[in-house]
Short mmCIF file of C-alpha atoms in Angstrom, two decimals:
data_model
loop_
_atom_site.label_atom_id
_atom_site.label_comp_id
_atom_site.label_asym_id
_atom_site.label_seq_id
_atom_site.Cartn_x
_atom_site.Cartn_y
_atom_site.Cartn_z
CA MET Q 408 30.74 -37.81 27.92
CA THR Q 409 28.95 -34.49 28.53
CA LEU Q 410 29.12 -32.32 25.45
CA GLN Q 411 28.08 -28.50 25.25
CA ILE Q 412 25.95 -27.55 22.34
CA LYS Q 413 25.48 -23.97 21.19
CA LEU Q 414 22.01 -23.05 20.10
CA PHE Q 415 20.98 -19.99 17.95
CA ALA Q 416 17.77 -18.47 16.41
CA VAL Q 417 14.89 -20.89 16.31
CA ALA Q 418 16.77 -23.54 17.96
CA MET Q 419 17.54 -21.43 20.87
CA GLN Q 420 13.92 -20.33 21.00
CA LYS Q 421 12.37 -23.80 21.06
CA ALA Q 422 15.03 -25.10 23.61
CA GLY Q 423 14.65 -21.94 25.70
CA THR Q 424 18.44 -21.76 26.25
CA SER Q 425 21.60 -20.77 24.31
CA GLU Q 426 23.60 -23.81 25.56
CA LEU Q 427 22.54 -27.30 26.20
CA GLU Q 428 24.33 -30.01 28.02
CA VAL Q 429 24.06 -33.38 26.40
CA ASP Q 430 25.26 -36.71 27.48
CA CYS Q 431 26.64 -38.80 24.42
CA PRO Q 432 29.25 -41.68 24.39
CA LEU Q 433 32.24 -40.99 22.16
CA PRO Q 434 33.13 -41.76 19.38
CA ALA Q 435 29.87 -40.48 18.09
CA THR Q 436 28.47 -39.88 14.69
CA LEU Q 437 26.50 -36.82 13.84
CA VAL Q 438 23.23 -39.13 14.00
CA ASP Q 439 24.30 -40.25 17.57
CA LEU Q 440 24.68 -36.58 18.39
CA GLU Q 441 21.29 -35.81 17.01
CA GLN Q 442 19.73 -38.57 19.05
CA ALA Q 443 21.60 -37.52 22.19
CA ILE Q 444 20.21 -34.00 21.74
CA LEU Q 445 16.74 -35.03 21.20
CA THR Q 446 16.67 -37.18 24.25
CA THR Q 447 17.72 -34.30 26.37
CA CYS Q 448 15.60 -31.72 24.66
CA PRO Q 449 12.59 -33.09 22.77
CA ALA Q 450 11.36 -29.53 21.98
CA LEU Q 451 14.05 -29.57 19.20
CA THR Q 452 12.33 -32.60 17.45
CA ASP Q 453 10.71 -30.29 14.72
CA VAL Q 454 13.72 -28.12 13.94
CA LEU Q 455 16.68 -30.33 14.33
CA PRO Q 456 16.29 -32.32 10.91
CA HIS Q 457 16.47 -28.89 9.18
CA CYS Q 458 19.56 -27.81 10.88
CA ARG Q 459 23.37 -28.45 10.21
CA PHE Q 460 25.91 -29.12 12.87
CA ALA Q 461 29.17 -26.99 13.22
CA ILE Q 462 32.11 -28.60 14.90
CA ASP Q 463 34.88 -26.16 15.80
CA ASP Q 464 33.40 -23.44 13.69
CA GLN Q 465 33.09 -25.48 10.49
CA PHE Q 466 30.11 -27.19 9.06
CA ALA Q 467 30.42 -30.91 10.14
CA THR Q 468 30.36 -33.71 7.54
CA ALA Q 469 30.07 -37.57 8.14
CA GLN Q 470 33.81 -37.53 8.46
CA THR Q 471 34.14 -34.85 11.14
CA GLU Q 472 35.46 -36.24 14.40
CA ILE Q 473 33.64 -35.19 17.48
CA ALA Q 474 35.99 -34.89 20.59
CA ALA Q 475 35.21 -34.21 24.19
CA ASP Q 476 36.43 -30.66 23.89
CA SER Q 477 34.89 -29.92 20.43
CA THR Q 478 32.88 -26.70 20.06
CA ILE Q 479 29.56 -28.01 18.85
CA ALA Q 480 26.80 -25.75 17.48
CA ILE Q 481 23.38 -26.40 15.89
CA ILE Q 482 23.14 -24.14 12.68
CA PRO Q 483 19.56 -23.45 11.71
CA PRO Q 484 18.96 -22.63 8.00
CA VAL Q 485 20.54 -19.19 7.26
CA SER Q 486 18.17 -16.40 6.67
CA GLY Q 487 18.18 -16.38 2.92
CA GLY Q 488 16.57 -13.01 2.94
CA ALA Q 489 15.77 -11.62 -0.59
CA LEU Q 490 15.76 -14.53 -3.00
CA MET L 1392 38.05 -7.35 3.97
CA ILE L 1393 35.19 -8.50 6.09
CA GLU L 1394 33.39 -6.81 8.95
CA ILE L 1395 30.73 -7.59 11.26
CA THR L 1396 29.33 -4.53 13.01
CA ASN L 1397 26.57 -3.34 15.26
CA ASN L 1398 26.61 0.19 13.64
CA VAL L 1399 24.59 1.58 10.66
CA ILE L 1400 26.31 0.45 7.42
CA ASP L 1401 28.09 3.53 5.78
CA SER L 1402 27.63 2.48 2.18
CA GLN L 1403 29.85 5.24 0.91
CA ALA L 1404 32.78 4.06 3.05
CA VAL L 1405 32.22 0.44 1.85
CA LEU L 1406 32.37 1.67 -1.75
CA GLU L 1407 35.48 3.75 -1.05
CA SER L 1408 37.10 0.79 0.58
CA VAL L 1409 37.28 -0.99 -2.80
CA GLN L 1410 38.10 1.67 -5.20
CA ASP L 1411 41.19 1.50 -6.98
CA THR L 1412 42.68 3.18 -10.00
CA ARG L 1413 43.24 -0.33 -11.63
CA ALA L 1414 39.45 -0.93 -11.28
CA GLY L 1415 37.18 -0.29 -14.36
CA ALA L 1416 34.01 -1.45 -12.36
CA VAL L 1417 32.70 -1.41 -8.96
CA VAL L 1418 29.53 -3.41 -7.88
CA LEU L 1419 27.91 -2.75 -4.63
CA PHE L 1420 24.98 -4.92 -3.31
CA LEU L 1421 22.89 -3.69 -0.29
CA GLY L 1422 20.56 -6.08 1.44
CA THR L 1423 17.89 -3.68 2.87
CA THR L 1424 14.92 -4.23 5.14
CA ARG L 1425 11.52 -4.38 3.43
CA SER L 1426 8.61 -2.93 5.12
CA ILE L 1427 6.27 -5.31 3.16
CA THR L 1428 6.85 -8.93 2.39
CA GLY L 1429 3.86 -10.31 0.40
CA ASP L 1430 1.15 -8.74 2.23
CA ARG L 1431 2.60 -8.58 5.75
CA GLY L 1432 4.07 -5.59 7.25
CA THR L 1433 7.47 -5.49 9.08
CA ASP L 1434 8.18 -3.11 11.91
CA SER L 1435 11.79 -4.16 12.42
CA LEU L 1436 14.34 -7.00 12.12
CA ASP L 1437 16.79 -8.47 14.61
CA TYR L 1438 20.00 -9.96 13.38
CA GLU L 1439 22.13 -12.21 15.47
CA CYS L 1440 25.12 -14.44 14.52
CA TYR L 1441 27.53 -17.16 15.69
CA GLU L 1442 30.54 -14.69 15.53
CA SER L 1443 33.44 -16.95 15.60
CA MET L 1444 32.15 -19.24 12.91
CA ALA L 1445 30.61 -16.26 10.87
CA ILE L 1446 34.07 -14.40 10.69
CA GLN L 1447 35.68 -17.71 9.55
CA GLN L 1448 32.93 -18.39 6.87
CA LEU L 1449 33.17 -14.83 5.62
CA GLU L 1450 36.94 -14.96 5.29
CA ALA L 1451 36.53 -18.31 3.45
CA LEU L 1452 33.98 -16.65 1.18
CA GLU L 1453 36.57 -14.09 0.24
CA THR L 1454 39.28 -16.38 -0.20
CA THR L 1455 37.23 -18.57 -2.57
CA ALA L 1456 35.80 -15.62 -4.49
CA ARG L 1457 39.32 -14.43 -5.21
CA GLU L 1458 40.25 -17.94 -6.42
CA ARG L 1459 37.28 -17.96 -8.80
CA TRP L 1460 37.35 -14.48 -10.14
CA ASP L 1461 39.96 -11.79 -11.17
CA VAL L 1462 38.91 -9.10 -8.85
CA ILE L 1463 40.83 -6.23 -7.15
CA ASN L 1464 39.11 -5.65 -3.74
CA ILE L 1465 36.28 -7.19 -1.97
CA GLN L 1466 34.45 -5.76 1.12
CA ILE L 1467 31.79 -7.56 3.02
CA THR L 1468 30.07 -5.79 5.98
CA HIS L 1469 27.23 -7.40 7.80
CA ARG L 1470 25.18 -5.61 10.50
CA LEU L 1471 23.88 -7.23 13.47
CA GLY L 1472 21.15 -6.11 16.07
CA HIS L 1473 18.05 -4.12 15.61
CA LEU L 1474 17.22 -2.86 12.05
CA LEU L 1475 14.38 -0.65 10.86
CA PRO L 1476 12.86 -0.58 7.32
CA GLY L 1477 15.07 0.78 4.76
CA GLU L 1478 18.32 0.13 6.72
CA ALA L 1479 20.99 -2.09 5.24
CA SER L 1480 21.75 -5.46 6.82
CA VAL L 1481 24.63 -6.28 4.53
CA ALA L 1482 26.85 -4.47 1.96
CA ILE L 1483 29.06 -6.28 -0.44
CA ALA L 1484 31.36 -4.34 -2.80
CA VAL L 1485 33.72 -5.72 -5.48
CA SER L 1486 36.10 -3.94 -7.73
CA SER L 1487 37.65 -5.42 -10.86
CA ALA L 1488 39.38 -4.34 -14.10
CA HIS L 1489 36.36 -5.65 -16.10
CA ARG L 1490 32.75 -5.48 -14.95
CA VAL L 1491 31.58 -9.02 -15.66
CA ASN L 1492 33.88 -10.32 -12.85
CA ALA L 1493 32.54 -7.68 -10.35
CA PHE L 1494 28.93 -8.69 -11.10
CA GLU L 1495 29.39 -12.49 -11.00
CA CYS L 1496 31.58 -12.40 -7.91
CA GLY L 1497 29.13 -10.01 -6.02
CA GLN L 1498 26.29 -12.02 -6.88
CA TRP L 1499 28.06 -15.25 -5.73
CA LEU L 1500 29.10 -13.71 -2.51
CA ILE L 1501 25.63 -12.75 -1.48
CA ASP L 1502 24.14 -15.91 -2.58
CA THR L 1503 26.77 -18.07 -0.64
CA LEU L 1504 26.60 -15.69 2.32
CA LYS L 1505 22.97 -16.41 2.65
CA GLU L 1506 23.59 -20.18 2.61
CA ASP L 1507 26.60 -20.67 4.66
CA VAL L 1508 27.21 -17.79 7.03
CA PRO L 1509 25.54 -18.31 10.40
CA ILE L 1510 23.64 -15.01 10.76
CA TRP L 1511 19.93 -15.19 11.32
CA LYS L 1512 17.14 -12.79 11.22
CA LYS L 1513 14.03 -12.37 13.31
CA GLU L 1514 11.10 -10.51 11.72
CA ASN L 1515 9.23 -8.36 14.00
CA TRP L 1516 5.88 -8.25 12.11
CA SER L 1517 3.71 -5.27 12.56
CA ASP L 1518 0.85 -7.47 13.84
CA GLY L 1519 3.00 -8.01 16.99
CA THR L 1520 4.23 -11.39 16.43
CA HIS L 1521 8.00 -12.40 16.08
CA GLU L 1522 9.64 -15.11 13.75
CA TRP L 1523 13.02 -16.43 13.08
CA VAL L 1524 13.36 -16.72 9.25
CA HIS L 1525 14.75 -20.14 8.35
CA PRO L 1526 14.12 -21.04 4.73
CA GLY L 1527 12.79 -24.53 4.23
CA MET L 1528 11.60 -24.72 7.76
CA GLU L 1529 7.99 -24.16 8.76
CA GLY L 1530 7.29 -21.70 11.55
CA MET C 832 15.36 8.24 -13.67
CA ILE C 833 18.14 9.17 -16.21
CA GLU C 834 20.68 11.87 -15.99
CA ILE C 835 23.47 13.18 -18.18
CA THR C 836 25.67 15.52 -16.27
CA ASN C 837 29.01 17.33 -16.66
CA ASN C 838 29.54 17.08 -12.77
CA VAL C 839 31.36 14.56 -10.62
CA ILE C 840 28.97 11.63 -9.95
CA ASP C 841 27.66 11.56 -6.35
CA SER C 842 27.23 7.78 -5.76
CA GLN C 843 25.66 8.25 -2.50
CA ALA C 844 22.92 10.42 -4.05
CA VAL C 845 22.45 7.76 -6.84
CA LEU C 846 22.08 5.01 -4.17
CA GLU C 847 19.54 7.08 -2.18
CA SER C 848 17.55 7.98 -5.29
CA VAL C 849 16.48 4.26 -5.72
CA GLN C 850 15.97 3.40 -2.00
CA ASP C 851 12.57 2.35 -1.04
CA THR C 852 11.20 0.55 2.03
CA ARG C 853 9.59 -2.10 -0.43
CA ALA C 854 13.13 -2.94 -1.59
CA GLY C 855 15.03 -5.77 -0.14
CA ALA C 856 17.99 -5.40 -2.59
CA VAL C 857 19.89 -2.46 -4.12
CA VAL C 858 22.67 -2.92 -6.79
CA LEU C 859 24.98 -0.12 -7.77
CA PHE C 860 27.27 -0.34 -10.61
CA LEU C 861 30.05 2.25 -11.08
CA GLY C 862 32.16 2.31 -14.12
CA THR C 863 35.45 3.99 -13.12
CA THR C 864 38.49 5.18 -14.96
CA ARG C 865 41.31 2.85 -14.99
CA SER C 866 44.83 4.36 -14.83
CA ILE C 867 46.22 1.12 -16.43
CA THR C 868 44.84 -0.91 -19.35
CA GLY C 869 46.95 -3.81 -20.10
CA ASP C 870 50.42 -2.23 -20.00
CA ARG C 871 49.28 1.24 -20.98
CA GLY C 872 48.85 4.21 -18.68
CA THR C 873 45.79 6.35 -18.95
CA ASP C 874 46.24 10.11 -17.77
CA SER C 875 42.55 11.01 -18.30
CA LEU C 876 39.35 10.28 -20.38
CA ASP C 877 37.12 12.60 -22.23
CA TYR C 878 33.48 11.64 -22.83
CA GLU C 879 31.30 13.11 -25.25
CA CYS C 880 27.77 12.24 -26.46
CA TYR C 881 25.01 12.79 -29.02
CA GLU C 882 22.78 14.20 -26.36
CA SER C 883 19.27 14.25 -27.91
CA MET C 884 19.75 10.63 -29.04
CA ALA C 885 21.50 9.51 -25.78
CA ILE C 886 18.71 10.70 -23.61
CA GLN C 887 16.18 8.95 -25.80
CA GLN C 888 18.19 5.72 -25.72
CA LEU C 889 18.60 5.92 -22.01
CA GLU C 890 14.93 6.48 -21.60
CA ALA C 891 14.27 3.48 -23.79
CA LEU C 892 16.61 1.30 -21.73
CA GLU C 893 14.84 2.13 -18.55
CA THR C 894 11.49 1.34 -20.13
CA THR C 895 12.67 -2.09 -21.58
CA ALA C 896 14.27 -2.81 -18.23
CA ARG C 897 11.08 -2.36 -16.30
CA GLU C 898 9.12 -4.46 -18.76
CA ARG C 899 11.73 -7.31 -18.39
CA TRP C 900 12.31 -7.25 -14.56
CA ASP C 901 10.23 -6.67 -11.55
CA VAL C 902 12.10 -3.77 -10.07
CA ILE C 903 11.27 -0.78 -8.02
CA ASN C 904 13.46 2.09 -9.02
CA ILE C 905 16.19 2.67 -11.60
CA GLN C 906 18.70 5.47 -11.73
CA ILE C 907 21.24 5.91 -14.55
CA THR C 908 23.58 8.72 -14.41
CA HIS C 909 26.32 9.20 -17.03
CA ARG C 910 29.05 11.76 -16.80
CA LEU C 911 30.57 13.62 -19.79
CA GLY C 912 33.58 15.78 -20.08
CA HIS C 913 37.12 15.26 -18.73
CA LEU C 914 37.59 12.49 -16.02
CA LEU C 915 40.84 11.43 -13.98
CA PRO C 916 41.75 7.85 -13.18
CA GLY C 917 39.44 6.69 -10.30
CA GLU C 918 36.52 8.84 -11.21
CA ALA C 919 33.24 7.23 -12.18
CA SER C 920 31.86 7.90 -15.85
CA VAL C 921 28.56 5.99 -15.17
CA ALA C 922 26.52 4.92 -12.15
CA ILE C 923 23.61 2.61 -12.42
CA ALA C 924 21.55 1.85 -9.50
CA VAL C 925 18.47 -0.63 -9.31
CA SER C 926 16.29 -1.50 -6.39
CA SER C 927 14.04 -4.53 -6.19
CA ALA C 928 12.18 -6.69 -3.72
CA HIS C 929 14.30 -9.64 -4.47
CA ARG C 930 18.08 -9.37 -5.37
CA VAL C 931 18.24 -11.52 -8.48
CA ASN C 932 16.12 -8.91 -10.40
CA ALA C 933 18.42 -6.12 -9.22
CA PHE C 934 21.57 -7.92 -10.20
CA GLU C 935 20.22 -9.08 -13.61
CA CYS C 936 18.56 -5.70 -14.56
CA GLY C 937 21.70 -3.72 -13.50
CA GLN C 938 23.96 -5.92 -15.59
CA TRP C 939 21.76 -5.76 -18.65
CA LEU C 940 21.47 -1.92 -18.33
CA ILE C 941 25.20 -1.43 -18.39
CA ASP C 942 25.79 -4.11 -21.10
CA THR C 943 23.10 -2.49 -23.26
CA LEU C 944 24.24 1.02 -22.50
CA LYS C 945 27.68 0.24 -23.72
CA GLU C 946 26.26 -1.05 -27.00
CA ASP C 947 23.51 1.32 -27.82
CA VAL C 948 23.78 4.72 -26.10
CA PRO C 949 25.84 7.26 -28.10
CA ILE C 950 28.38 8.24 -25.72
CA TRP C 951 32.02 7.90 -26.63
CA LYS C 952 35.34 8.09 -24.76
CA LYS C 953 38.75 9.40 -25.71
CA GLU C 954 41.69 7.86 -23.98
CA ASN C 955 44.45 10.39 -23.27
CA TRP C 956 47.31 7.82 -22.85
CA SER C 957 50.17 8.77 -20.69
CA ASP C 958 52.64 8.57 -23.61
CA GLY C 959 50.94 11.77 -24.93
CA THR C 960 48.73 10.18 -27.52
CA HIS C 961 44.94 10.25 -27.72
CA GLU C 962 42.51 7.86 -29.00
CA TRP C 963 38.75 7.43 -29.41
CA VAL C 964 37.78 4.07 -28.18
CA HIS C 965 35.55 2.05 -30.65
CA PRO C 966 35.30 -1.48 -30.11
CA GLY C 967 35.88 -3.44 -33.27
CA MET C 968 37.41 -0.67 -35.16
CA GLU C 969 41.05 -0.50 -35.56
CA GLY C 970 42.89 2.75 -34.42
CA MET X 176 19.11 17.11 -52.25
CA THR X 177 21.62 18.37 -49.51
CA LEU X 178 21.57 16.53 -46.40
CA GLN X 179 23.21 17.57 -43.03
CA ILE X 180 25.14 14.79 -41.41
CA LYS X 181 26.28 14.90 -37.71
CA LEU X 182 29.67 13.36 -36.86
CA PHE X 183 31.04 12.27 -33.41
CA ALA X 184 34.23 10.73 -31.98
CA VAL X 185 36.52 9.05 -34.44
CA ALA X 186 34.16 10.00 -37.43
CA MET X 187 34.53 13.79 -36.31
CA GLN X 188 38.24 13.46 -35.91
CA LYS X 189 38.88 11.78 -39.42
CA ALA X 190 36.40 14.28 -41.17
CA GLY X 191 37.82 17.24 -39.24
CA THR X 192 34.29 18.58 -38.76
CA SER X 193 31.35 17.82 -36.65
CA GLU X 194 28.87 18.43 -39.48
CA LEU X 195 29.03 17.55 -43.25
CA GLU X 196 26.91 18.60 -46.12
CA VAL X 197 26.37 15.86 -48.48
CA ASP X 198 24.65 15.73 -51.79
CA CYS X 199 22.22 12.80 -52.12
CA PRO X 200 19.25 12.32 -54.26
CA LEU X 201 15.98 11.06 -52.39
CA PRO X 202 14.56 8.61 -51.82
CA ALA X 203 17.81 7.02 -50.73
CA THR X 204 18.71 3.74 -48.90
CA LEU X 205 21.42 3.61 -46.21
CA VAL X 206 23.75 2.31 -48.87
CA ASP X 207 23.04 5.32 -51.12
CA LEU X 208 23.72 7.64 -48.21
CA GLU X 209 27.02 5.86 -47.32
CA GLN X 210 28.16 6.31 -50.97
CA ALA X 211 27.23 9.97 -50.89
CA ILE X 212 29.19 10.69 -47.62
CA LEU X 213 32.26 8.83 -48.98
CA THR X 214 32.11 10.77 -52.26
CA THR X 215 32.16 13.94 -50.11
CA CYS X 216 34.50 12.82 -47.43
CA PRO X 217 36.87 9.96 -48.46
CA ALA X 218 38.60 10.37 -45.16
CA LEU X 219 35.87 8.48 -43.60
CA THR X 220 36.39 5.33 -45.82
CA ASP X 221 37.94 3.21 -43.07
CA VAL X 222 35.61 4.08 -40.25
CA LEU X 223 32.25 4.38 -41.95
CA PRO X 224 31.63 0.47 -42.43
CA HIS X 225 32.01 0.17 -38.68
CA CYS X 226 29.32 2.79 -37.84
CA ARG X 227 25.62 2.74 -37.76
CA PHE X 228 23.40 5.64 -38.87
CA ALA X 229 20.84 7.33 -36.58
CA ILE X 230 17.87 8.98 -38.25
CA ASP X 231 15.99 11.48 -36.12
CA ASP X 232 17.75 10.21 -32.90
CA GLN X 233 16.91 6.48 -33.60
CA PHE X 234 19.16 3.89 -35.04
CA ALA X 235 18.35 3.33 -38.72
CA THR X 236 17.28 0.12 -40.35
CA ALA X 237 16.69 -0.76 -43.93
CA GLN X 238 13.13 0.27 -43.42
CA THR X 239 13.82 3.94 -42.08
CA GLU X 240 12.93 6.56 -44.53
CA ILE X 241 15.19 9.41 -45.12
CA ALA X 242 13.63 12.80 -45.59
CA ALA X 243 15.05 16.11 -46.53
CA ASP X 244 14.57 17.32 -43.01
CA SER X 245 15.75 14.13 -41.20
CA THR X 246 18.34 14.54 -38.57
CA ILE X 247 21.09 12.30 -39.68
CA ALA X 248 24.08 11.11 -37.65
CA ILE X 249 26.92 8.68 -37.98
CA ILE X 250 27.16 6.63 -34.89
CA PRO X 251 30.66 5.08 -34.31
CA PRO X 252 30.82 2.01 -32.12
CA VAL X 253 29.93 2.93 -28.63
CA SER X 254 32.77 2.89 -26.06
CA GLY X 255 32.20 -0.68 -24.58
CA GLY X 256 34.61 0.27 -21.81
CA ALA X 257 35.36 -2.55 -19.40
CA LEU X 258 34.09 -5.81 -20.97
#
């Protein structure tokens, strides 16, 4: 199954694109998804472990189901700004 | 109410939007662009967001805050785009009958916003380099 | 800086007075006149102070706050005289590099001001009665 | 010794004046001062125990010395306002 992955901030910078197409069999866990993304885009190796996933505009948990039409995004750590 | 805008934040309008004659306290937080961080100079910042998710997360923040604290009005305004030193990237205003609620709620809102709302900033350092700011992630 | 004034508080001017390009955070507190307290209506408030002592106490507050927190600017403005519901009696603004200092310092300033600065308010209730407000003291 | 005592808020309201003249031998403690004030102005009986004294624009403690030319004020509890 081909999934569309939205990228932002440093993830977009490293991948050189704001949207990746990734091949990933479904059903898939977040670990499967991470593997599929790194196979397609090894440039994300350093940053992906620090990111969260969003599925359909919500932070994904181990229980979140990934469907063929899910909106998937990589969410790098939020700016934090002044501590 | 929540707002994501490309315009300069009008802090007076943010304040006025929460005022209420039942309120004894208003707390306003402004996150402003520093020109110096440690010993590095900043020329400007660029903010971008994942808008559909950011709006949902901001609305969820307001809902949760209202469940936790007895407050009257909440306004969260976040700016995107290119900011110069001194300009505000975010304004949060909370009104309440008693001040402890406005302080606690305002501080929780900005702390949680900066954890969970997908808005990112890029530092344009005065040495000409650019860097996305991601706490806990090197370079 | 501290100020005791008989004029309407200009919250925008208070905010601007603490802004600084080294600041990442500004916290503004406004104490506003409630029209309802519990189930009683307020028509207006009158504030009076022991001015020479109030100025000394406010200056001591600023000094102590700067010893305790790493902040950039502090502005405390207290209004006296006759206030209508919705109007601010006090504005406190604090700027700092990091927001936790501005929040903590701002909250400490208003908490301590309301203990130790000799400024008193008289409630003019909408039932026509008038009452000085002195916590811990009956009627 | 005649001392001048400034009154504010409810203390002024109860006494009906913003300044009292009180006869009090010096040296005097704060307890002596309180007694002298209540002798002159019994109307303050209910409120004085809730008040602090200021001597020369500072809150007085047991160590504060009262002089003939001290500026003395009765400081009722400050408004507190929104808790």
